[in-house]
N, CA and C of each residue as an Amber inpcrd file, in Angstrom:
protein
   567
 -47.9530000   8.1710000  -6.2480000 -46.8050000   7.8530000  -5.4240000
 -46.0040000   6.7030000  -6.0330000 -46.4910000   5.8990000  -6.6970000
 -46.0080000   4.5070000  -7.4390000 -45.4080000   4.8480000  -8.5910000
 -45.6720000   6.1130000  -9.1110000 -45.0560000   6.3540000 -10.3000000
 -43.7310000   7.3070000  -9.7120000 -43.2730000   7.7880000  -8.5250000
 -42.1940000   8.3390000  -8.1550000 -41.1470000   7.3790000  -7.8900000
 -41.8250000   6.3240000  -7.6100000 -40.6290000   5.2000000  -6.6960000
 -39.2600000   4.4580000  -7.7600000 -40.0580000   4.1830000  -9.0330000
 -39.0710000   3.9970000  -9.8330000 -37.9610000   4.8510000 -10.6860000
 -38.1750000   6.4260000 -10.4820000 -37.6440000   7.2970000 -10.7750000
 -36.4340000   7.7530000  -9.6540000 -37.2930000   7.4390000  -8.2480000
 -36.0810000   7.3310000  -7.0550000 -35.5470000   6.3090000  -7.4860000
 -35.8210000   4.5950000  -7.7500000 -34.6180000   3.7180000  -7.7710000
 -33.8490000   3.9000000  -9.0260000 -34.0680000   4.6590000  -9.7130000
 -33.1610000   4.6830000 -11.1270000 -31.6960000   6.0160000 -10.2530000
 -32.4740000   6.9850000  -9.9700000 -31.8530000   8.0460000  -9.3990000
 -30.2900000   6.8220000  -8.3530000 -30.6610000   6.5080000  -7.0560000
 -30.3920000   5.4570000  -6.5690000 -29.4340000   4.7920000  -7.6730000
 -29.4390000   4.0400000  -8.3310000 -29.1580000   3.0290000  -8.9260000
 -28.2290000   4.0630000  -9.8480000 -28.2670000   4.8030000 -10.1770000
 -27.2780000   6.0020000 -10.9270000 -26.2310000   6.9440000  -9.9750000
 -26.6660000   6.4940000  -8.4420000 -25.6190000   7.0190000  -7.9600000
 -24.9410000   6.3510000  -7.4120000 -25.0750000   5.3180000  -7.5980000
 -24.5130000   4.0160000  -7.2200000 -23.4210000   3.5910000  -7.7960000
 -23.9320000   3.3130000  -9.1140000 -22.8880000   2.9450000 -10.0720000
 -21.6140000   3.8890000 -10.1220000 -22.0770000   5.3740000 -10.2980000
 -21.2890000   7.0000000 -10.0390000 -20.4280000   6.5510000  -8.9150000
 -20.4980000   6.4810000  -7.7050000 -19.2940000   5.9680000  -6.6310000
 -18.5630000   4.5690000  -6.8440000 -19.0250000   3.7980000  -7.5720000
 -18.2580000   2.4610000  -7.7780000 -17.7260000   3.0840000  -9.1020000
 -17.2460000   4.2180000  -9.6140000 -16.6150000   4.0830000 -10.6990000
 -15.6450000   5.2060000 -10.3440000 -15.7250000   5.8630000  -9.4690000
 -15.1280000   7.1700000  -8.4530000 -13.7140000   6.3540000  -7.8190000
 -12.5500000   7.2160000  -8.1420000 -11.6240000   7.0520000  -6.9440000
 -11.8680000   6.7910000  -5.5580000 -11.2880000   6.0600000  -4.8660000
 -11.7610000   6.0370000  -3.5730000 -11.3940000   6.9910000  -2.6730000
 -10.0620000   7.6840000  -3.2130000  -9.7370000   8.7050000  -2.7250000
 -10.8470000   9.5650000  -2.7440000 -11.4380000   9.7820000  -3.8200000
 -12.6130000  11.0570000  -3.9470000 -13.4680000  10.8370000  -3.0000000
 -14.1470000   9.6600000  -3.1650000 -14.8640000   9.0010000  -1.8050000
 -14.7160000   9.2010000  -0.8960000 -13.5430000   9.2100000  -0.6510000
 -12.7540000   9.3570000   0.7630000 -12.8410000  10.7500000   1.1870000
 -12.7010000  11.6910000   0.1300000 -12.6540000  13.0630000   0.2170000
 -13.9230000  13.9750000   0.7690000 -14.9370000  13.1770000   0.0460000
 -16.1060000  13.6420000   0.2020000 -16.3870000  13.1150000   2.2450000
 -16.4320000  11.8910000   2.3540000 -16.7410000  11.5980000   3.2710000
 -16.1290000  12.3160000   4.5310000 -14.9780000  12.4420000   4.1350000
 -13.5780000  13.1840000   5.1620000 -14.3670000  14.3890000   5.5550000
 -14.2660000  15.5300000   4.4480000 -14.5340000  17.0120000   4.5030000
 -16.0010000  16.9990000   5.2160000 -16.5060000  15.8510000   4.9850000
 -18.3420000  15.9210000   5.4000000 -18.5370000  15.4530000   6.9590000
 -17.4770000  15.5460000   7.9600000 -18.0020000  14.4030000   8.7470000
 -16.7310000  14.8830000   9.9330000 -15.2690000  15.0940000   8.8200000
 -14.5110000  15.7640000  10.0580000 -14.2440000  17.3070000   9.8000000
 -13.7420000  17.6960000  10.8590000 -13.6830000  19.0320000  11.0850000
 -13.8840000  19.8810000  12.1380000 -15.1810000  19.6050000  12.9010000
 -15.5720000  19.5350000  13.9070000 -15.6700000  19.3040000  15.1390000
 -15.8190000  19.5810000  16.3720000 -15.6410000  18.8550000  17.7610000
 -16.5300000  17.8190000  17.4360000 -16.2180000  16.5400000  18.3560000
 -17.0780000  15.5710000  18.1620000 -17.6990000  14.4850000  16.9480000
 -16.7910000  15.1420000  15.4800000 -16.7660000  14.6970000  14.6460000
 -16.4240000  12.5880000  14.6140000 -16.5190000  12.4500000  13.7110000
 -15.9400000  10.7170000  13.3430000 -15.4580000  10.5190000  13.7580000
 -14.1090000  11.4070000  13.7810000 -12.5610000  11.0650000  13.6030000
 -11.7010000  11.4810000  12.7430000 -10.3520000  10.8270000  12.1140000
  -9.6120000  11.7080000  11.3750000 -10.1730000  10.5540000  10.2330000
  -9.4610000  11.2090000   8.8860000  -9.7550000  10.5720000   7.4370000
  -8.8270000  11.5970000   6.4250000  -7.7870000   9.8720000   6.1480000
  -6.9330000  10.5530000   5.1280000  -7.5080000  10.2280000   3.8360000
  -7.0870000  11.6020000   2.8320000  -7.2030000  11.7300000   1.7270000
  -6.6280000  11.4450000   0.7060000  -5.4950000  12.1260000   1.3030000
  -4.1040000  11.2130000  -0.3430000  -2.7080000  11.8790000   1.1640000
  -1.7350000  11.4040000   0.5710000  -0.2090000  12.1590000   0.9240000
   0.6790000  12.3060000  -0.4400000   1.5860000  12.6950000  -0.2770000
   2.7310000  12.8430000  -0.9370000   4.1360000  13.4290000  -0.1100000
   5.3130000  12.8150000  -0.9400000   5.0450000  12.2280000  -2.2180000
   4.9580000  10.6870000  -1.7250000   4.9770000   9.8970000  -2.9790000
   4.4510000   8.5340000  -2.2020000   5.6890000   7.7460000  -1.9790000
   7.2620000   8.0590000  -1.6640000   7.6860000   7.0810000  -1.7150000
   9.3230000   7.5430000  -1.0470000  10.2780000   7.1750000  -0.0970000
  11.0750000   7.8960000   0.3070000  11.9780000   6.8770000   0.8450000
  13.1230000   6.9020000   0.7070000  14.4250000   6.3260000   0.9270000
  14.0660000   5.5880000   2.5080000  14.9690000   4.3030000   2.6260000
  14.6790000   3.4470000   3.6240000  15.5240000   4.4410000   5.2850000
  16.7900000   4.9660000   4.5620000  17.3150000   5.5870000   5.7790000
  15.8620000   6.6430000   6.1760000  14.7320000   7.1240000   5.8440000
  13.8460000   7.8820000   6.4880000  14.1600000   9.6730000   6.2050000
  13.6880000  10.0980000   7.3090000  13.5110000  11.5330000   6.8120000
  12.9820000  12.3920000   5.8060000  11.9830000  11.6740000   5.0330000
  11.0470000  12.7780000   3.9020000   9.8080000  12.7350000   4.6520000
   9.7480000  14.2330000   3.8750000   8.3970000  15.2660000   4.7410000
   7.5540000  14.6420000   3.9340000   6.4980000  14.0400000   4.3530000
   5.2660000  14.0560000   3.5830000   4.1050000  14.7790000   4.0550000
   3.4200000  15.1040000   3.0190000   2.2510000  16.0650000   3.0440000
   0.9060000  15.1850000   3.4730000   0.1280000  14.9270000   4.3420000
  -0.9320000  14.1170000   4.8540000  -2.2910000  14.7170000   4.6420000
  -2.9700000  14.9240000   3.5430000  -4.1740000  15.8240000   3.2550000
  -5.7600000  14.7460000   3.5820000  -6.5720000  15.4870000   4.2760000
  -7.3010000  14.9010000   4.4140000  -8.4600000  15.5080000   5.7660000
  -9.1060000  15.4730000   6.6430000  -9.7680000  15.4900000   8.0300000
  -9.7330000  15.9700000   9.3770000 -10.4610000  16.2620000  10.1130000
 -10.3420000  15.6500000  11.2540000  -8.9690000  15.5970000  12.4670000
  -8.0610000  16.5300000  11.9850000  -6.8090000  16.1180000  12.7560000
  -6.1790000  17.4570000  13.3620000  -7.3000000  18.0280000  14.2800000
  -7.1050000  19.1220000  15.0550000  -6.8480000  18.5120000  16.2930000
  -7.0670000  16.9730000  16.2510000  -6.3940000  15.9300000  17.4620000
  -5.7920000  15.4860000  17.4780000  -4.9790000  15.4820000  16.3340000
  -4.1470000  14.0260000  16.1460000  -3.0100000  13.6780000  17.0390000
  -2.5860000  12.4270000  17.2510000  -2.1940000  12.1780000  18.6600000
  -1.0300000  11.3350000  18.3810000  -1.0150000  10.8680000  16.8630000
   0.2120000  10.6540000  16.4130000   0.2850000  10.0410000  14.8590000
   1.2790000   9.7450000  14.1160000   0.9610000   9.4970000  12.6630000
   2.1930000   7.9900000  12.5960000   1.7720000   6.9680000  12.2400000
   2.3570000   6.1750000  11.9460000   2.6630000   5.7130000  10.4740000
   3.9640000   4.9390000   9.8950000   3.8490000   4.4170000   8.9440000
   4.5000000   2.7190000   8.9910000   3.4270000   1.9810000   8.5260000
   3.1820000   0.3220000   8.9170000   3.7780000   0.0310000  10.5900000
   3.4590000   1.0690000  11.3570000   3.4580000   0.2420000  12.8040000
   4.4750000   1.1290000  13.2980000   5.7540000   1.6790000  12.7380000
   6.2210000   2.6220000  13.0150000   6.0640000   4.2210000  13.2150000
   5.8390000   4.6540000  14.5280000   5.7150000   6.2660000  14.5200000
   6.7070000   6.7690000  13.5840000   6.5040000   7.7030000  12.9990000
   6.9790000   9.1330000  12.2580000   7.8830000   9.6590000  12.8150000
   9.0420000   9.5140000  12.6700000  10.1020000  10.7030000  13.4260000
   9.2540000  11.8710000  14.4800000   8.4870000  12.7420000  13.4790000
   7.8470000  13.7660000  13.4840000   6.6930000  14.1380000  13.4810000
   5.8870000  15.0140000  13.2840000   4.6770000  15.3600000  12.7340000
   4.2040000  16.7520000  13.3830000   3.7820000  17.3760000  12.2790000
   2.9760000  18.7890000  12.6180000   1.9390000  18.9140000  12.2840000
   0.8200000  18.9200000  13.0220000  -0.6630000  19.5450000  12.5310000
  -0.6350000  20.8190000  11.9960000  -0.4730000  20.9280000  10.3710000
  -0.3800000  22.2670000  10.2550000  -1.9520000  22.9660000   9.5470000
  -2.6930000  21.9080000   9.7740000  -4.5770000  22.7240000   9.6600000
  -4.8810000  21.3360000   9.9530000  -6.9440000  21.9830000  10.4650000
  -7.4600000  20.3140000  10.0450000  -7.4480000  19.9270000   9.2830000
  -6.7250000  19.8770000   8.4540000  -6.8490000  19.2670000   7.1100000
  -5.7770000  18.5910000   6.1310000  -4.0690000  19.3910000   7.0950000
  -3.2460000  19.5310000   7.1060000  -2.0580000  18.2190000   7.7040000
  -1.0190000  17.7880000   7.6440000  -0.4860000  17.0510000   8.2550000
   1.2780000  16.7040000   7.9150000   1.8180000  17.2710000   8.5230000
   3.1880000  17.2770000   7.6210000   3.7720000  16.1170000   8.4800000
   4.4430000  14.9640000   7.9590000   4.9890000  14.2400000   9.0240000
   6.5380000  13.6450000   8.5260000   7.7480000  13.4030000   9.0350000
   8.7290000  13.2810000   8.5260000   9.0460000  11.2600000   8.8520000
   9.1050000  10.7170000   7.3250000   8.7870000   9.0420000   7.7640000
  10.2470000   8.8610000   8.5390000  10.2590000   7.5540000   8.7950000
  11.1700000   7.0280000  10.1180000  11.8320000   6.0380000   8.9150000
  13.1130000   5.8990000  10.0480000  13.8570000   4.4770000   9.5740000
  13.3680000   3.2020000   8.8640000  13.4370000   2.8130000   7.7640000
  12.9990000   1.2100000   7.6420000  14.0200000   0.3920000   7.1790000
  14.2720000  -1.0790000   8.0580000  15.2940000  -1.9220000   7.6690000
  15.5740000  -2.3240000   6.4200000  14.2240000  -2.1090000   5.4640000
  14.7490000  -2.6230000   4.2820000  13.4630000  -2.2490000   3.3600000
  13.6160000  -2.0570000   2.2220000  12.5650000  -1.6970000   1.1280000
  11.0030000  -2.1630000   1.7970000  10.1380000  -1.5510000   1.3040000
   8.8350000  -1.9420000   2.0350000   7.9680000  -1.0880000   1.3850000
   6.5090000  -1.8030000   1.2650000   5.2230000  -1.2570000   1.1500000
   4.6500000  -0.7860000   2.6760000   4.1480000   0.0550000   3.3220000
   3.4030000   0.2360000   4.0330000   2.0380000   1.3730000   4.1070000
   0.8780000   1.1830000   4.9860000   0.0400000   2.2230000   4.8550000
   0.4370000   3.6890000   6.0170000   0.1900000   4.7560000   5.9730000
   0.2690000   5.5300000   6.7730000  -0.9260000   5.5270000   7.5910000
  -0.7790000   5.8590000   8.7560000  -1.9100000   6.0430000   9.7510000
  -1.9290000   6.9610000  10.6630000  -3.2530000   7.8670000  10.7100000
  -3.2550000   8.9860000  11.8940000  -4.1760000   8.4040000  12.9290000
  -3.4760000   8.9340000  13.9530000  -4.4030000   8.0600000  14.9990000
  -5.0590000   9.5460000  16.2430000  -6.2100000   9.4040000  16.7240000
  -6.4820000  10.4620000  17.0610000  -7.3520000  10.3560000  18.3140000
  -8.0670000  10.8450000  19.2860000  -9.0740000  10.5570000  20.0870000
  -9.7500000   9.6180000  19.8820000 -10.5830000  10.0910000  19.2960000
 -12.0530000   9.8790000  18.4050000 -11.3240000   8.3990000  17.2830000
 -10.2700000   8.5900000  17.1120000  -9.9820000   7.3820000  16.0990000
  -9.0730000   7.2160000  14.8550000  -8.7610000   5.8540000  14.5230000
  -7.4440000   5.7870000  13.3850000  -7.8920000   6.0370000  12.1080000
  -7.1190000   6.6650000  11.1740000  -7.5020000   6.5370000   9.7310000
  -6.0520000   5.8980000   9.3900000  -6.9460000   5.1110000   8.3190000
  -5.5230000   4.6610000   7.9430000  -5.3840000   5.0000000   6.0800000
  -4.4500000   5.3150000   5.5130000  -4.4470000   5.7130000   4.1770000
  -5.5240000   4.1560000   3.0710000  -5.3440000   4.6170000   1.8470000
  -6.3300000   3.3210000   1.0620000  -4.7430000   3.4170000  -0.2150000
  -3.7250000   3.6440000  -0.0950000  -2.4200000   3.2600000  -0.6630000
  -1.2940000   3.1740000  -0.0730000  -0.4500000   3.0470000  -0.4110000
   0.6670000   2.6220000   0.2550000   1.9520000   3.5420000   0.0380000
   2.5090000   4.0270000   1.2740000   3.8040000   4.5640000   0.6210000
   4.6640000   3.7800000   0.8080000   6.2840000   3.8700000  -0.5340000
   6.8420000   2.6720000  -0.3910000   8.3310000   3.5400000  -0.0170000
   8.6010000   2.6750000   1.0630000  10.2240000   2.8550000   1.0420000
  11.2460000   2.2800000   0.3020000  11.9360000   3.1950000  -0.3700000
  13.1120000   2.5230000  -1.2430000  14.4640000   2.4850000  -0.3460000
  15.1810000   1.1060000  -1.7390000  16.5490000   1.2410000  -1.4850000
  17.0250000   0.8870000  -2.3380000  18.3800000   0.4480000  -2.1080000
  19.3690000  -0.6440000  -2.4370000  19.3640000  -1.5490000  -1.7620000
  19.0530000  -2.8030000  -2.9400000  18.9830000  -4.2560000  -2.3310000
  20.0530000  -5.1940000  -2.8980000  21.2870000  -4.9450000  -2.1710000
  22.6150000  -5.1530000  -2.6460000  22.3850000  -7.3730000  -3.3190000
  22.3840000  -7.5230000  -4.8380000  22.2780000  -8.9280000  -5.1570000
  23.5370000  -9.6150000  -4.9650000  22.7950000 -10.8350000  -5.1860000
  24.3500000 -11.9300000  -5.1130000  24.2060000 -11.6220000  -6.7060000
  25.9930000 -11.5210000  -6.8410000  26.1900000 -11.2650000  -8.6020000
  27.5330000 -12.3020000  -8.4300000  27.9280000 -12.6220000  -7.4580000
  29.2470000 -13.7010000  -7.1530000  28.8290000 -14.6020000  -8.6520000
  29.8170000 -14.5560000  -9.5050000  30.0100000 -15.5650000 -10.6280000
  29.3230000 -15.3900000 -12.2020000  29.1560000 -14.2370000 -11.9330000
  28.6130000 -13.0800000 -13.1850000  29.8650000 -12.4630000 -13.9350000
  29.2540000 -11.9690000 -14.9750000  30.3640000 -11.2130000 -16.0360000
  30.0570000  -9.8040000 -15.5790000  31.0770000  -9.2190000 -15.5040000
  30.8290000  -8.2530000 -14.9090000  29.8540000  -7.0120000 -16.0680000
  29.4090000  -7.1110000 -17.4590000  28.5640000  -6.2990000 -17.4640000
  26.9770000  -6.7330000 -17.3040000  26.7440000  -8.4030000 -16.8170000
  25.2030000  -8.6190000 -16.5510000  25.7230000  -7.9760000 -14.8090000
  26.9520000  -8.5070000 -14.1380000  26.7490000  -7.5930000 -12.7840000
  26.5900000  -6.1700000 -12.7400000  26.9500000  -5.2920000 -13.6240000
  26.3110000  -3.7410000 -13.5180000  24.7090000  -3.5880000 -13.7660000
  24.2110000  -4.4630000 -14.5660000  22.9920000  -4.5750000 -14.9820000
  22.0360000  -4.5080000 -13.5600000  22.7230000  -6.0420000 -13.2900000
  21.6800000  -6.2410000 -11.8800000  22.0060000  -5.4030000 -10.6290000
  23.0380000  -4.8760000 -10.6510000  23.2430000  -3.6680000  -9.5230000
  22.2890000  -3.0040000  -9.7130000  22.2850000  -2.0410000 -11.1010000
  21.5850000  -0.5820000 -11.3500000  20.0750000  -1.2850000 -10.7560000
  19.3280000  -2.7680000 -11.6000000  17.9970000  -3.0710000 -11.3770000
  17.7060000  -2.8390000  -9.8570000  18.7680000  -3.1960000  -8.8060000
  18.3000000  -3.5450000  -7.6760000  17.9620000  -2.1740000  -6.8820000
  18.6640000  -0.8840000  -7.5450000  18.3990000   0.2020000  -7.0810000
  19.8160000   0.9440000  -6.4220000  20.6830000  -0.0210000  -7.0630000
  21.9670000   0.6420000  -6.4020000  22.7140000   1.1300000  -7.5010000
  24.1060000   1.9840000  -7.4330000  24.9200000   2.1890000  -8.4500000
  26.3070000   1.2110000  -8.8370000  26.9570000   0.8320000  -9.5120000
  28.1230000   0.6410000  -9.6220000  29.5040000   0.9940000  -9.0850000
  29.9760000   0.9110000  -7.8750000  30.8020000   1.7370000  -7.4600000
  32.3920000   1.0630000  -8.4160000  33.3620000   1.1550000  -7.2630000
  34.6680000   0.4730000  -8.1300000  34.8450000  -1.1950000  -8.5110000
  35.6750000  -1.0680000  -9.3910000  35.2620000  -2.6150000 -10.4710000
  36.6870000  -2.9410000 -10.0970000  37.1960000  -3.6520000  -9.3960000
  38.6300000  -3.7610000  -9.1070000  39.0470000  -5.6600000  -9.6630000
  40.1670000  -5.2850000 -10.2840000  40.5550000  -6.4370000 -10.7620000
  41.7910000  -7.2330000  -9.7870000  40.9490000  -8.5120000  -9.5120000
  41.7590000  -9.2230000  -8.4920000  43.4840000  -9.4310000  -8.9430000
  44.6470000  -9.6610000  -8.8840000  45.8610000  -9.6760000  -9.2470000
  46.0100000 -10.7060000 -10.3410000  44.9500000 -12.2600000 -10.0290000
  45.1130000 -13.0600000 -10.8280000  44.0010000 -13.1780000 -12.3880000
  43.3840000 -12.0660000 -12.4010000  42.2340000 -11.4990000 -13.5020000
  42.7530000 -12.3150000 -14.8860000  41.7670000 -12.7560000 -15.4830000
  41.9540000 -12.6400000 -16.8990000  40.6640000 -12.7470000 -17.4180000
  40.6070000 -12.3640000 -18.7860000  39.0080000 -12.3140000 -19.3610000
  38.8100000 -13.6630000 -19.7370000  37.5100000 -13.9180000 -19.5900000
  36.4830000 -12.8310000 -19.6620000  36.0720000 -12.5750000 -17.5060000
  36.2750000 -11.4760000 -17.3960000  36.2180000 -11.3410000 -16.0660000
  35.1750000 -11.2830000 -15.2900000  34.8430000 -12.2540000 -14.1730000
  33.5030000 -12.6200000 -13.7270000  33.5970000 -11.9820000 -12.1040000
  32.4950000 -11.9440000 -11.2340000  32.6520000 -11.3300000 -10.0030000
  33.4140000 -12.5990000  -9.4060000  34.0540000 -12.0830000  -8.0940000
  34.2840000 -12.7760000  -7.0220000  34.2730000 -12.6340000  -6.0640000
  33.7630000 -11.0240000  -5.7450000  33.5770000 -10.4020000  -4.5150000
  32.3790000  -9.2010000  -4.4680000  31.4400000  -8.5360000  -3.0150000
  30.8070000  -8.0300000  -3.2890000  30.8050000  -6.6370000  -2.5250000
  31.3390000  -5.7330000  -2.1000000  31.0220000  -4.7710000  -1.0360000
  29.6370000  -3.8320000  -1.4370000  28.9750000  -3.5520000  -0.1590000
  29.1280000  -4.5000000   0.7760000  27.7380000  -5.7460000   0.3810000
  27.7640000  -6.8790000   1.8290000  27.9260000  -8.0850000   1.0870000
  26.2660000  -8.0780000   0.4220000  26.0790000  -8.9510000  -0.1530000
  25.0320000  -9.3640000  -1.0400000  23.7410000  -9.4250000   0.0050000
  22.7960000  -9.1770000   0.0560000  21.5820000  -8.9850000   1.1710000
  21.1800000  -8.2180000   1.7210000  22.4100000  -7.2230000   1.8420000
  22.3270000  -6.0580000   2.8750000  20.9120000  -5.0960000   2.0590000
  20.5560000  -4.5090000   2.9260000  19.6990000  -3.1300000   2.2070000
  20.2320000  -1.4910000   2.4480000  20.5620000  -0.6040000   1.8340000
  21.0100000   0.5770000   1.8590000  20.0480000   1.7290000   1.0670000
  20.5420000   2.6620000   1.3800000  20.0200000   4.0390000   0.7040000
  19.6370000   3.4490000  -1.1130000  18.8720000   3.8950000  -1.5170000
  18.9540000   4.0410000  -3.0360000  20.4580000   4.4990000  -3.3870000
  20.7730000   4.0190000  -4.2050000  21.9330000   4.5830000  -5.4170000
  23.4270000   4.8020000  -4.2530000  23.2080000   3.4180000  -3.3810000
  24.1680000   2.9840000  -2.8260000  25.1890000   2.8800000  -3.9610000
  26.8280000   2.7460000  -3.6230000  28.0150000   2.5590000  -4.6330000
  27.9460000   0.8680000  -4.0690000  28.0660000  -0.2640000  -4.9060000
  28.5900000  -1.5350000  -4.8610000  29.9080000  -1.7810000  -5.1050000
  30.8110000  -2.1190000  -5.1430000  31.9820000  -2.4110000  -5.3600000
  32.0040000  -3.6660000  -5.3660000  32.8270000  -3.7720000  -6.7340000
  33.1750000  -5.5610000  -7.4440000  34.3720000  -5.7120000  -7.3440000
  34.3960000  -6.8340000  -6.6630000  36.1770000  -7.6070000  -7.3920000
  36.0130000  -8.6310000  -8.2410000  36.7490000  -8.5940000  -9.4010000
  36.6070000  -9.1580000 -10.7400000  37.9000000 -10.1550000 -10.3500000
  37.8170000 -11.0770000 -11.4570000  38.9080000 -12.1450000 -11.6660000
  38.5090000 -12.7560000 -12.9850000
């Protein structure tokens, strides 16, 4: 019997290491499929979604794969309900994200009878994060437009312009947050 025990802790000790080197998603996967499904199960357990990342005005479908969610009772993302959501299997979860004021990391969460899962990544909402470029040349201000996630809209030259021509104005104003690949509009001088 003494000569089995160290062959179990190696075994042990090899499957150990095997899950600390595993996605957690996989982890997650295994545990999910093993546990929900069932009446009376855990609870729900997400697996992955996609895609991971959707404009701040809201409205992308994401795909919620994972558990347990022949209950689900509602799907949040960082504290905000989902426009939407359809249980379309246990396993299944289509949900359409909501409004966010401004660019953001958050986790998704299904919440259910039996209990919350909450994702182990983050989906991120994009935008346009309109910069202060007030007193820039206007080609480092196209630069930092495009970086911030917005486009270049019209470059209008104030009446009293001369080069080398720097901003002096911003539509709209500098702070605001908008859709991705918002138009900015410069007035130069």
């Amino acid at each position: 019997m003494t000569g089995t025990r160290p062959a179990r802790r190696a075994l042990i000790a090899v499957a150990t290491v095997v899950a600390a080197l595993l996605p957690i998603s996989t982890v997650a996967a295994v545990s999910a499929f093993g546990d929900a499904g069932g009446s009376g199960g855990a609870g729900p357990a997400i697996v992955g979604f996609s895609p991971q990342e959707g404009p701040i005005g809201g409205g992308t479908v994401v795909q919620i794969s994972g558990g347990g969610f022949e209950t689900a009772t509602g799907v949040s993302f960082g504290g905000r309900p989902a426009t939407s959501f359809k249980v379309k299997s246990p396993n299944l979860i289509e949900a359409v994200a909501p409004q966010m004021p401004r660019g953001v990391n958050v986790r998704i969460h299904v919440a259910a009878a039996s209990g919350t899962a909450t994702a182990n990544r983050d989906f991120t909402f994009i935008g346009c994060h309109v910069p202060l470029v007030r007193g820039a040349k206007v080609q480092r201000a196209r630069r930092t437009i495009v970086e911030a996630g917005c486009k270049v809209g019209q470059v209008k030259p104030a009446r009293t312009a001369r080069k080398p021509l720097r901003v002096i104005g911003v539509s709209p104003r500098p702070g605001t947050w908008a859709d991705p690949g918002t138009a900015v509009a410069l007035l130069v001088r």
